[in-house]
Coordinates of N, CA and C in Angstrom, one line a residue:
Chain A
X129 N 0.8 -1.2 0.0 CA 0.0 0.0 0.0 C 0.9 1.2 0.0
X130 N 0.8 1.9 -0.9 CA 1.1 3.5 -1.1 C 1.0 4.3 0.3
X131 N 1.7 5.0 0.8 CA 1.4 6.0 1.9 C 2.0 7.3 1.5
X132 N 0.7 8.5 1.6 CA 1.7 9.9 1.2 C 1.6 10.6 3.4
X133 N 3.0 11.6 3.1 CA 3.1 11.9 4.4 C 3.5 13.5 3.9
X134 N 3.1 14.2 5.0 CA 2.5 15.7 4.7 C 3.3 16.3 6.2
X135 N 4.3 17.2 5.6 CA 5.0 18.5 6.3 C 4.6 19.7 6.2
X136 N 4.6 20.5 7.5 CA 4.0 20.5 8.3 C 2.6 20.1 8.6
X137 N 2.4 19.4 9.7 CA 0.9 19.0 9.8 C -0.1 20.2 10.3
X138 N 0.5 21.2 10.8 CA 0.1 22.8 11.0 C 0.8 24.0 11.1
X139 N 0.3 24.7 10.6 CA 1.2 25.9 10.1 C 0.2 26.9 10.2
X140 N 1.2 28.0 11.5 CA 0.3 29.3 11.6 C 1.3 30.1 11.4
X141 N 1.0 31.2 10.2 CA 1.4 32.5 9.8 C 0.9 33.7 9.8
X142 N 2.0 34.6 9.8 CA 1.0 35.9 9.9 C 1.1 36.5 7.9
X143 N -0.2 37.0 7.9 CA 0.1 37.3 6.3 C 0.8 38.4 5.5
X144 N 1.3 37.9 4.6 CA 2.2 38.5 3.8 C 3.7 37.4 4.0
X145 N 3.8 36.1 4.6 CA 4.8 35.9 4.9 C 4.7 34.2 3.1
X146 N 5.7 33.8 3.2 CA 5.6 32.7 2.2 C 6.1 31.5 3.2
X147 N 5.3 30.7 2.9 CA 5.2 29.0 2.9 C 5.7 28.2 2.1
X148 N 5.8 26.9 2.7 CA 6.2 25.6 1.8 C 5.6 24.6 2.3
X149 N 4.7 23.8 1.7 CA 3.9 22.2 2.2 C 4.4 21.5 1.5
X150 N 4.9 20.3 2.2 CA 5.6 19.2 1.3 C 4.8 17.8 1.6
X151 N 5.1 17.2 0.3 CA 4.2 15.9 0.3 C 5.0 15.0 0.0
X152 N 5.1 13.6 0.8 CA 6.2 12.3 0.3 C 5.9 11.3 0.8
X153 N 6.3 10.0 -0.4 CA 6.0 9.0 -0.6 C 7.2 8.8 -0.9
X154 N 7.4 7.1 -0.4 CA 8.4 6.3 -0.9 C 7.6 5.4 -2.3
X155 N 6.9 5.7 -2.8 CA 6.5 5.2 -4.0 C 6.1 6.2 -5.0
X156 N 5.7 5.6 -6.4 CA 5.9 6.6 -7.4 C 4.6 6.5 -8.1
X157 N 4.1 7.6 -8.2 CA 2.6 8.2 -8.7 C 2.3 8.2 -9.6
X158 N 1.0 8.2 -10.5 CA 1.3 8.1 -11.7 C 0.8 9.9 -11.8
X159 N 0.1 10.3 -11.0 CA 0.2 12.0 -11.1 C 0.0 11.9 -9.8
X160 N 0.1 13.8 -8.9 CA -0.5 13.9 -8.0 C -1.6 15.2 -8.0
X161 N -2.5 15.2 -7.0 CA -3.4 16.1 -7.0 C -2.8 16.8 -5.4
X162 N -2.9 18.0 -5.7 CA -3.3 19.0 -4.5 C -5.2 19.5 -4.4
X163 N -5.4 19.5 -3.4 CA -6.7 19.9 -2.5 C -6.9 21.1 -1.7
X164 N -7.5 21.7 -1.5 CA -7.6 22.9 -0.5 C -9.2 22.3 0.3
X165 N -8.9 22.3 1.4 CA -10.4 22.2 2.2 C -10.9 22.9 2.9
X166 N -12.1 23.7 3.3 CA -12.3 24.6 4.3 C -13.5 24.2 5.2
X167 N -13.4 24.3 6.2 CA -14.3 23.8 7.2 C -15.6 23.1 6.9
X168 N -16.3 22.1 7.1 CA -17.7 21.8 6.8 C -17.7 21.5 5.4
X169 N -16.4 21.5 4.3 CA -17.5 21.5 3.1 C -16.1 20.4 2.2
X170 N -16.3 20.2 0.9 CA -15.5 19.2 0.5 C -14.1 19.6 -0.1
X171 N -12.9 19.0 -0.4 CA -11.9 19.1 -0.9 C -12.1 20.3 -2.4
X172 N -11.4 20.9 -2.9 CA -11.4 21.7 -3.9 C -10.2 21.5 -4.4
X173 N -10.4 21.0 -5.7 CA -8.9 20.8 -6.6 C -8.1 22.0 -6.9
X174 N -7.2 21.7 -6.5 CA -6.2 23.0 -7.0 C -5.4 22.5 -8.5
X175 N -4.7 21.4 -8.3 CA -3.8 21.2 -9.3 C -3.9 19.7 -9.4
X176 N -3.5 19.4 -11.1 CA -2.7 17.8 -11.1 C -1.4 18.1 -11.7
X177 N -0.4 17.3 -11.2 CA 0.4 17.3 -11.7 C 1.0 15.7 -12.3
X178 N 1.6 15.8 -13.2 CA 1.6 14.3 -14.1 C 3.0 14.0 -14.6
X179 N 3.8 14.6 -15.0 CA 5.3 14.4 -15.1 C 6.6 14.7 -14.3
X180 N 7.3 14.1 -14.2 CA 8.2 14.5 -13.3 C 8.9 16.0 -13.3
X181 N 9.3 16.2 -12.5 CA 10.0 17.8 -12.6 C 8.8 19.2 -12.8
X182 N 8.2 18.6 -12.8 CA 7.0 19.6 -13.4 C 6.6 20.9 -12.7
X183 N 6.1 22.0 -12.6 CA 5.6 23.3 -12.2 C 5.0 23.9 -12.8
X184 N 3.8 23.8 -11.8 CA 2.6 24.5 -11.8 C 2.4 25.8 -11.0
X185 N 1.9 26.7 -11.6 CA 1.4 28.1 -10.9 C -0.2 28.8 -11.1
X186 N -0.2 28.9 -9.9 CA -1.8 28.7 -9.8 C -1.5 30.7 -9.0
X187 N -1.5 31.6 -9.7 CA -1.8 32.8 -8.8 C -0.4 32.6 -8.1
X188 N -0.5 32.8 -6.8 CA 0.4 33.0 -5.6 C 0.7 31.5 -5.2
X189 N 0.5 30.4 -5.8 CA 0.8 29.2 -5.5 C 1.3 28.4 -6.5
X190 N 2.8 27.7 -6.2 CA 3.3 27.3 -7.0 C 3.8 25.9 -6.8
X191 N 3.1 24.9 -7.6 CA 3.4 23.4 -7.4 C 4.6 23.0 -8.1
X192 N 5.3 21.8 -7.7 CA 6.2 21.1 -8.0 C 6.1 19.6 -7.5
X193 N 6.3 19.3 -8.7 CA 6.3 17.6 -8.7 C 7.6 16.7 -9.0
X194 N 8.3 16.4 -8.0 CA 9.3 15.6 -8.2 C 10.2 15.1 -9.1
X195 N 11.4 14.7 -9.6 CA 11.7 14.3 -10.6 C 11.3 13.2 -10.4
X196 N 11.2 12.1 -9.3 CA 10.8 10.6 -9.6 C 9.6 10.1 -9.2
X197 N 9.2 11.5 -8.9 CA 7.3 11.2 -8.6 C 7.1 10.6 -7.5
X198 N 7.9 10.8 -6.9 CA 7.5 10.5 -5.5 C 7.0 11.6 -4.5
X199 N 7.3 13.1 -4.6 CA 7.3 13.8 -4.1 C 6.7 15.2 -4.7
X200 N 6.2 15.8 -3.6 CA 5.5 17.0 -4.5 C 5.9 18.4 -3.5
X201 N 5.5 20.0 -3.8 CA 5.7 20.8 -2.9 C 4.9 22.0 -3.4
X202 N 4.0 22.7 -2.0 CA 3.4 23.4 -2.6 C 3.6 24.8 -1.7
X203 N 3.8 25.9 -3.0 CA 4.7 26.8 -1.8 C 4.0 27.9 -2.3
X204 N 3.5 29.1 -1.0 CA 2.6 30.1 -0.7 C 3.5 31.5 -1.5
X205 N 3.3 32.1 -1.6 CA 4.1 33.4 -1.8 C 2.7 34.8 -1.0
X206 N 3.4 35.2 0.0 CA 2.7 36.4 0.7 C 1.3 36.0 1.1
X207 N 1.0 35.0 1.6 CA -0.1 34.3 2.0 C -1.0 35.3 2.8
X208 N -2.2 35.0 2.4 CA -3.4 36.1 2.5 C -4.4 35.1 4.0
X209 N -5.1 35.4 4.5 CA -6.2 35.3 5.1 C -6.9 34.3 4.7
X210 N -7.4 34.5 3.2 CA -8.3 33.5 2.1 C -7.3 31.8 2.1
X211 N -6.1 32.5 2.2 CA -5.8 31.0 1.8 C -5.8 29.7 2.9
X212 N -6.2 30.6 4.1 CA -6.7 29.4 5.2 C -7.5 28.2 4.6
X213 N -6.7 26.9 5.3 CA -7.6 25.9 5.0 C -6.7 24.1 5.0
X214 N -7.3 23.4 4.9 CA -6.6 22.4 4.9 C -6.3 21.8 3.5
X215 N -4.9 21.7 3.7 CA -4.0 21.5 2.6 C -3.9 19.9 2.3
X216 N -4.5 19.5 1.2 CA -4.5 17.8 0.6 C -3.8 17.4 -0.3
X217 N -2.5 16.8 -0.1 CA -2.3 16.1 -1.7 C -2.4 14.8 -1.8
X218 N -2.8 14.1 -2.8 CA -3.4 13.1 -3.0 C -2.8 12.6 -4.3
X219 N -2.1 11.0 -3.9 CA -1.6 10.5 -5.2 C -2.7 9.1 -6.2
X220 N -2.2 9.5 -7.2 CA -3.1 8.5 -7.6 C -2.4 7.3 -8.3
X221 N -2.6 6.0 -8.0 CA -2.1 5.2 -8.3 C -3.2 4.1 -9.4
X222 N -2.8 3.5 -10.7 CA -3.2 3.6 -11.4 C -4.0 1.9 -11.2
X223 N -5.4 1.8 -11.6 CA -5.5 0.5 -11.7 C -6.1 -0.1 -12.6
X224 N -6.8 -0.9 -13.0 CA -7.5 -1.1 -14.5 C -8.2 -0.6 -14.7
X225 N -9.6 -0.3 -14.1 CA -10.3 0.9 -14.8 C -10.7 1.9 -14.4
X226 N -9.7 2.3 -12.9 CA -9.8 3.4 -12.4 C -8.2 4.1 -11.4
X227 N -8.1 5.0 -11.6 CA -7.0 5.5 -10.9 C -7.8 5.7 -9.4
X228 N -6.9 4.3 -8.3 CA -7.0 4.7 -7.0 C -6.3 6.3 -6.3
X229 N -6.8 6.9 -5.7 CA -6.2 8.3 -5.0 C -5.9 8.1 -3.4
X230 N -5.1 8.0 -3.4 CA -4.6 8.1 -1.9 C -4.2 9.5 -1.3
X231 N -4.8 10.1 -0.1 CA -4.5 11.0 0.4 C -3.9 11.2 1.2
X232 N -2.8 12.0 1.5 CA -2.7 12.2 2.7 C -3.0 13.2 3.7
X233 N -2.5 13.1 5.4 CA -3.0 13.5 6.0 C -3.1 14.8 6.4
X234 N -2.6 15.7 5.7 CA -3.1 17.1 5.4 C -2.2 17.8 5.8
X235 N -2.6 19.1 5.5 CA -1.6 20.3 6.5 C -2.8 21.4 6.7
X236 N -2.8 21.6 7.6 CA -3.4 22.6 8.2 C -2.9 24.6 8.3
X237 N -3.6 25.1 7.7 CA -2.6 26.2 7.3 C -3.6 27.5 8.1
X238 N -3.6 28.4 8.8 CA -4.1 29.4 9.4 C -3.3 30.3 9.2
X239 N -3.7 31.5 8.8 CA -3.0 32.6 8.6 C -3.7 33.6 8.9
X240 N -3.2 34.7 10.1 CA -3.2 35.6 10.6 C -3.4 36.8 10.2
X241 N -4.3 37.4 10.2 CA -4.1 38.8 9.4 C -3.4 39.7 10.4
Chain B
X179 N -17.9 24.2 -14.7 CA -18.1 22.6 -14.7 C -17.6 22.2 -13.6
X180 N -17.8 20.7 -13.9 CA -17.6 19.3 -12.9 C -17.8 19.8 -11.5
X181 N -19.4 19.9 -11.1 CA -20.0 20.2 -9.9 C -20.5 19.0 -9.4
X182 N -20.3 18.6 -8.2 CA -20.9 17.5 -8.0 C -22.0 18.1 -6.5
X183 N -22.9 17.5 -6.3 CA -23.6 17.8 -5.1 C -24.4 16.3 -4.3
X184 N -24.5 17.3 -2.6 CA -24.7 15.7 -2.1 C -25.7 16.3 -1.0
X185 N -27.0 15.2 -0.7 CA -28.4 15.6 -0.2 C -28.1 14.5 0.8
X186 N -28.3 14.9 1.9 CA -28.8 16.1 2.7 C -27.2 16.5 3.3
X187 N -27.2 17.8 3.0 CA -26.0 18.9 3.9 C -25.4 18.3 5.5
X188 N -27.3 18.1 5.9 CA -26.6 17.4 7.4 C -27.9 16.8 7.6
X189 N -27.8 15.5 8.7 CA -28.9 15.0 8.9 C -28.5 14.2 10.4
X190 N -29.7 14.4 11.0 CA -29.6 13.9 12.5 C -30.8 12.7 12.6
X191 N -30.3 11.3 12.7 CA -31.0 10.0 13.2 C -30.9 9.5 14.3
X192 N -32.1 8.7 14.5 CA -31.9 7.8 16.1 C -31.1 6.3 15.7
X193 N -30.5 6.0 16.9 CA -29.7 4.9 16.7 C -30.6 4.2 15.8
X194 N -30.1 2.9 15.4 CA -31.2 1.6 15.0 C -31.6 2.3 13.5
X195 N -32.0 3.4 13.3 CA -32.6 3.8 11.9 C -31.4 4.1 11.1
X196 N -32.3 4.0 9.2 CA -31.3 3.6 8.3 C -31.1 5.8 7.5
X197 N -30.2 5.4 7.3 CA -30.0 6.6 6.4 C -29.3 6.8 5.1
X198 N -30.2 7.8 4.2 CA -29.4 7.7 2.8 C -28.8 8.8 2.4
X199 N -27.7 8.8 1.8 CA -27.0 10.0 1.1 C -27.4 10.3 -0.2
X200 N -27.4 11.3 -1.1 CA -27.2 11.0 -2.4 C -25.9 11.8 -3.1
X201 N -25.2 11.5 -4.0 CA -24.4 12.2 -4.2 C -24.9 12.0 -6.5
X202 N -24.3 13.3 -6.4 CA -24.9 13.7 -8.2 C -23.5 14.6 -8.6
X203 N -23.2 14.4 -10.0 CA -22.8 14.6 -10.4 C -23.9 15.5 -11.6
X204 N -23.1 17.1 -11.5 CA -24.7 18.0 -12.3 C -24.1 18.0 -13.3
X205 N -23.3 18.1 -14.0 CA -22.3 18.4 -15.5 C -21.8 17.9 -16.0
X206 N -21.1 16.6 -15.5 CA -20.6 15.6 -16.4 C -21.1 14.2 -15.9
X207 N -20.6 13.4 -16.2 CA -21.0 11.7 -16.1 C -19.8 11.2 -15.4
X208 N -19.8 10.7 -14.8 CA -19.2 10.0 -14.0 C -18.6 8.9 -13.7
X209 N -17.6 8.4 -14.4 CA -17.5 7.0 -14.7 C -17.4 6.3 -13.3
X210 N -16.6 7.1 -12.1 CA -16.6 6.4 -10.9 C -17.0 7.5 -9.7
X211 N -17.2 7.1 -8.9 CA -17.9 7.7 -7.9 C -17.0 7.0 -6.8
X212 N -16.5 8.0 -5.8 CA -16.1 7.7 -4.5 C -16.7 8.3 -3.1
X213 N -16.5 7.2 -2.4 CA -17.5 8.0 -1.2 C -16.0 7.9 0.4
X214 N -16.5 8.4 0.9 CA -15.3 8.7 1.6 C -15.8 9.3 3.4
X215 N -15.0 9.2 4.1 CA -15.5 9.6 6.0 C -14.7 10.2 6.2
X216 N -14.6 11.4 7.2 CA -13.8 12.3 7.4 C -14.1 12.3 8.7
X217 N -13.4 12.2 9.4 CA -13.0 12.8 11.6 C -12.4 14.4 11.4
X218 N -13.0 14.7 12.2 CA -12.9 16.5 12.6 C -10.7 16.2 12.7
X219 N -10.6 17.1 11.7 CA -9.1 17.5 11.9 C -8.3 16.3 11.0
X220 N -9.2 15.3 10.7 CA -8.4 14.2 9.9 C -8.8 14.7 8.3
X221 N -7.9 13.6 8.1 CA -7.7 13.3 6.3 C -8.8 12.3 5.5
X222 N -9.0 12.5 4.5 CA -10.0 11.6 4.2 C -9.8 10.1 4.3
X223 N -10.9 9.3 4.4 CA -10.8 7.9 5.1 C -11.4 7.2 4.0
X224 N -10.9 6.5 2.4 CA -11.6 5.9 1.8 C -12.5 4.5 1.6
X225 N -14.0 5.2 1.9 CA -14.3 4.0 2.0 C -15.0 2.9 1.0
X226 N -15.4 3.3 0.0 CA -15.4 2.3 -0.9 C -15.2 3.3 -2.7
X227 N -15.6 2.5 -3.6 CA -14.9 3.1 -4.9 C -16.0 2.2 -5.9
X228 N -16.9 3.5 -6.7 CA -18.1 2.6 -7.2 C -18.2 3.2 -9.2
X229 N -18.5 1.8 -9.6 CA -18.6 2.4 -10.8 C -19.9 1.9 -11.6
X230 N -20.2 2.8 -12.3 CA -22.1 2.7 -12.5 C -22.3 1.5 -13.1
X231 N -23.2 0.5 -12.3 CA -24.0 -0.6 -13.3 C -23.2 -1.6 -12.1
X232 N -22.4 -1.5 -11.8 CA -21.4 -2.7 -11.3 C -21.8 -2.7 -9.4
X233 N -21.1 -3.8 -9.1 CA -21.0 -3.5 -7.5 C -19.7 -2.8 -7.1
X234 N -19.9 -2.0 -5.7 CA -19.0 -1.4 -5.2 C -17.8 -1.9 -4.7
X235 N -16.1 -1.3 -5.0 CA -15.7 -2.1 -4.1 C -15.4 -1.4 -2.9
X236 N -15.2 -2.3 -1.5 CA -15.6 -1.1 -0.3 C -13.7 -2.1 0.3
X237 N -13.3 -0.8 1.1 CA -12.4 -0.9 1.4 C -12.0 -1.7 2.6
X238 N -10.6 -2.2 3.3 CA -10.5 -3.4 4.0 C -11.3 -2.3 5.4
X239 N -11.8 -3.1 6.0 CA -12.4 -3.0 6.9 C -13.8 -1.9 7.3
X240 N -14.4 -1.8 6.0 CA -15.4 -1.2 5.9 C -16.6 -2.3 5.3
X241 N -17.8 -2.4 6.5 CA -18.5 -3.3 6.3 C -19.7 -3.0 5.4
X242 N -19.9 -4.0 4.4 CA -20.8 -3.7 3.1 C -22.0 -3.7 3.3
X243 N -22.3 -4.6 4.0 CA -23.5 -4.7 4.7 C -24.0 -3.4 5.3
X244 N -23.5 -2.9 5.9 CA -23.8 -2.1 6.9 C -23.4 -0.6 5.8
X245 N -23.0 -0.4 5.1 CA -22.6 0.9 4.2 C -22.7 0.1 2.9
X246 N -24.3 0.5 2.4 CA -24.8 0.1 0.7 C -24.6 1.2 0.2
X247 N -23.7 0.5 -0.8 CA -23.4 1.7 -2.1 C -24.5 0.9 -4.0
X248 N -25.1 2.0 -3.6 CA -25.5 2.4 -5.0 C -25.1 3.1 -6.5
X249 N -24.8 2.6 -7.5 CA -24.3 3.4 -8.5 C -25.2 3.3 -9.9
X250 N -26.1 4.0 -9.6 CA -27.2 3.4 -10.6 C -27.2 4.2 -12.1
X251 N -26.5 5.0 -12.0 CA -26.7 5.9 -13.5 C -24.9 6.4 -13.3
X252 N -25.1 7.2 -14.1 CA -23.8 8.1 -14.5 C -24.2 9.2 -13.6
X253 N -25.0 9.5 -13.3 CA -24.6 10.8 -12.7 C -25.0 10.7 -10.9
X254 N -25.3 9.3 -10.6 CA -26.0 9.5 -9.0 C -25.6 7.9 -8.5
X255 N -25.1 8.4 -7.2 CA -24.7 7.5 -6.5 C -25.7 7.9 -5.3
X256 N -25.5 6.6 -4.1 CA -26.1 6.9 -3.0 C -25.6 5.6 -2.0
X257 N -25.4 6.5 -0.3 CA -24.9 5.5 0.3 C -25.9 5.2 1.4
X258 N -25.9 4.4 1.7 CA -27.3 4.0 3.0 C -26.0 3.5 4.0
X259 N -26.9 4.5 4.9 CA -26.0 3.7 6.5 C -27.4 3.2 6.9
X260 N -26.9 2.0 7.2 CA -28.1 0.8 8.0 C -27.8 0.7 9.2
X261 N -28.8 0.5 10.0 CA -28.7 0.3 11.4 C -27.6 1.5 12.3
X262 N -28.1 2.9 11.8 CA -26.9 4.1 12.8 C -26.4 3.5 13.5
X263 N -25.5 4.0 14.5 CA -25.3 4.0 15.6 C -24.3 5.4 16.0
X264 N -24.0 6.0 17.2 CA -23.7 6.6 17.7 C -22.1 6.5 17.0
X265 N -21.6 5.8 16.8 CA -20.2 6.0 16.1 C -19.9 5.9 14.9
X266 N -21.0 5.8 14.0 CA -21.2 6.3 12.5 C -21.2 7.9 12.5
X267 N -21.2 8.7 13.2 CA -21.5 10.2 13.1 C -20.2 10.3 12.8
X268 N -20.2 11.1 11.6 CA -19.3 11.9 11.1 C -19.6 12.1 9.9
X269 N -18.9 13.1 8.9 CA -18.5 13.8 8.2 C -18.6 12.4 6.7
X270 N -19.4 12.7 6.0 CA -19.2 11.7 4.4 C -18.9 12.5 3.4
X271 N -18.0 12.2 2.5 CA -18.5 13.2 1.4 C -17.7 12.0 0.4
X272 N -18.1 12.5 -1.3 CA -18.7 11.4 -2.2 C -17.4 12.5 -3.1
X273 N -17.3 12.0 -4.2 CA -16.1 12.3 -5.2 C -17.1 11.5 -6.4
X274 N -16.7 12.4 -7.4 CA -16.7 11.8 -8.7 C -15.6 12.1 -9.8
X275 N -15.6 11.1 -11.0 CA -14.4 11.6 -11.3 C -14.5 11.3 -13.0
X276 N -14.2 11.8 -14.3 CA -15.1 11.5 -15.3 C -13.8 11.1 -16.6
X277 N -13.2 11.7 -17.5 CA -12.3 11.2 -18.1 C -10.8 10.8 -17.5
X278 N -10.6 11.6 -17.0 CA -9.4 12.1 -16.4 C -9.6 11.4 -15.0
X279 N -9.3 9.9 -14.9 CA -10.2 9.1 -14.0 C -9.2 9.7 -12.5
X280 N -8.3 10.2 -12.7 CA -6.9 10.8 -11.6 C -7.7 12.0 -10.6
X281 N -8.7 12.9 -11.5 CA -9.2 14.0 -11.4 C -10.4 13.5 -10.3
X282 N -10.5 14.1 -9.1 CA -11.8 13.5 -8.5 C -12.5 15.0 -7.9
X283 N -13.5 15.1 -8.4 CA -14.5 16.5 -7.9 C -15.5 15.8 -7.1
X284 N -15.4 16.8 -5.6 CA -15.8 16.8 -4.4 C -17.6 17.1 -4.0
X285 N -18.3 16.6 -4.0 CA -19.5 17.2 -3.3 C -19.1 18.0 -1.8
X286 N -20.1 18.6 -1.4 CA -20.1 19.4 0.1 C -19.9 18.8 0.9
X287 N -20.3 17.2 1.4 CA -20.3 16.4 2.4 C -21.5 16.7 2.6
X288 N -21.2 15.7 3.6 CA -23.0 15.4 4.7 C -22.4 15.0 5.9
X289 N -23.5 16.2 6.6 CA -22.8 15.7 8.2 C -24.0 14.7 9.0
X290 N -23.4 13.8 9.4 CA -24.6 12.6 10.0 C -24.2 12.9 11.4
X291 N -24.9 12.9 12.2 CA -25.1 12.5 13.8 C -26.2 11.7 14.2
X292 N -25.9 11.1 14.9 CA -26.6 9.8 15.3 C -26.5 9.6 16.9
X293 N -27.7 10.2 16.9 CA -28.5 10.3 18.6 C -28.7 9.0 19.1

């Protein structure tokens, strides 16, 4: 079984400062997804990423995906208030007629105005 | 696009009674539908993995009997908790997921408590 493991598991900032969330597996993905979650309600896709080395920029957040796909990193620049919320990446491992997603156990991000 | 939505938001039962979720997919079709448990401050907990027409497969230690998954169309799934109990309360929410079978879009959850 696949296990992803998630640095830091909480993280409080005051805003305007930049972040880093890191995500790792000793196994290799066939993509990974990032999630944003906010209280009461469901996961919200942020990103897939699918090749190694890869980078994504989403606004003020900028993904990276491993060279051997084991690893992902998702890093804040001047983090706002809005971007509270719990942080998911989730790998997905491929199977016959569906890609299983394994998640891991989050990061928790609060930021301070 | 790829909205998915899940009935009822929150729902409060007495032990011993059954309860259903629905989960929909509004805009696309859904080749697989995931349903999933969440504990306050945890990560999601997958509990089974359903694809329309077929039976579900439900994960190790998640009893079938007691959590029926339904996948009757492309666009609607539904989970029945049978026989509540006071330690079924929590947090469900349903995933769907349509070409891009890697891609999984979230309904709101449903919060169960069970009196």
């Amino acid at each position: 079984t696949q296990l992803l493991e998630q640095s830091p598991q909480f993280l409080s900032i005051q805003e305007g400062e930049n972040l880093t969330v890191y995500c790792n597996s000793s196994s290799v993905f066939s993509s990974l997804q990032w999630y944003r979650q906010e209280p009461g309600e469901g996961p919200v896709l942020l990103v897939t990423v699918v090749t190694g080395g890869e980078v994504k920029k989403l606004k003020r957040l900028t993904f990276q995906f491993g060279d051997a796909r084991k690893d992902s990193s998702l890093h804040i620049t001047a983090a706002q208030p809005g971007d509270t919320g719990l942080y998911l990446c989730a790998g997905a491992e491929m199977k016959t007629s569906y890609d299983k997603v394994i998640f891991g156990p989050g990061t928790s991000l609060s930021v301070i105005p | 696009g790829a909205v998915v939505s899940q009935h009822p938001s929150w729902v409060i039962c007495k032990s011993g009674t059954s309860v259903k979720i629905e989960c929909r997919s509004l805009d696309f079709q859904a080749t697989t539908m995931f349903w999933y448990r969440q504990f306050p401050k945890q990560s999601l907990m997958l509990m089974a993995t359903s694809n329309e027409g077929s039976k579900a497969t439900y994960e190790q230690g998640v009893e079938k009997d007691k959590f029926l998954i339904n996948h009757a169309s492309l666009t609607l799934s539904t989970l029945t908790v049978t026989s509540a109990h006071p330690e079924d309360s929590s947090f469900y929410i349903c995933s769907a997921s349509g070409t891009n079978s890697y891609e999984q879009y979230f309904g709101p959850g449903t919060r169960l408590t069970v009196t």
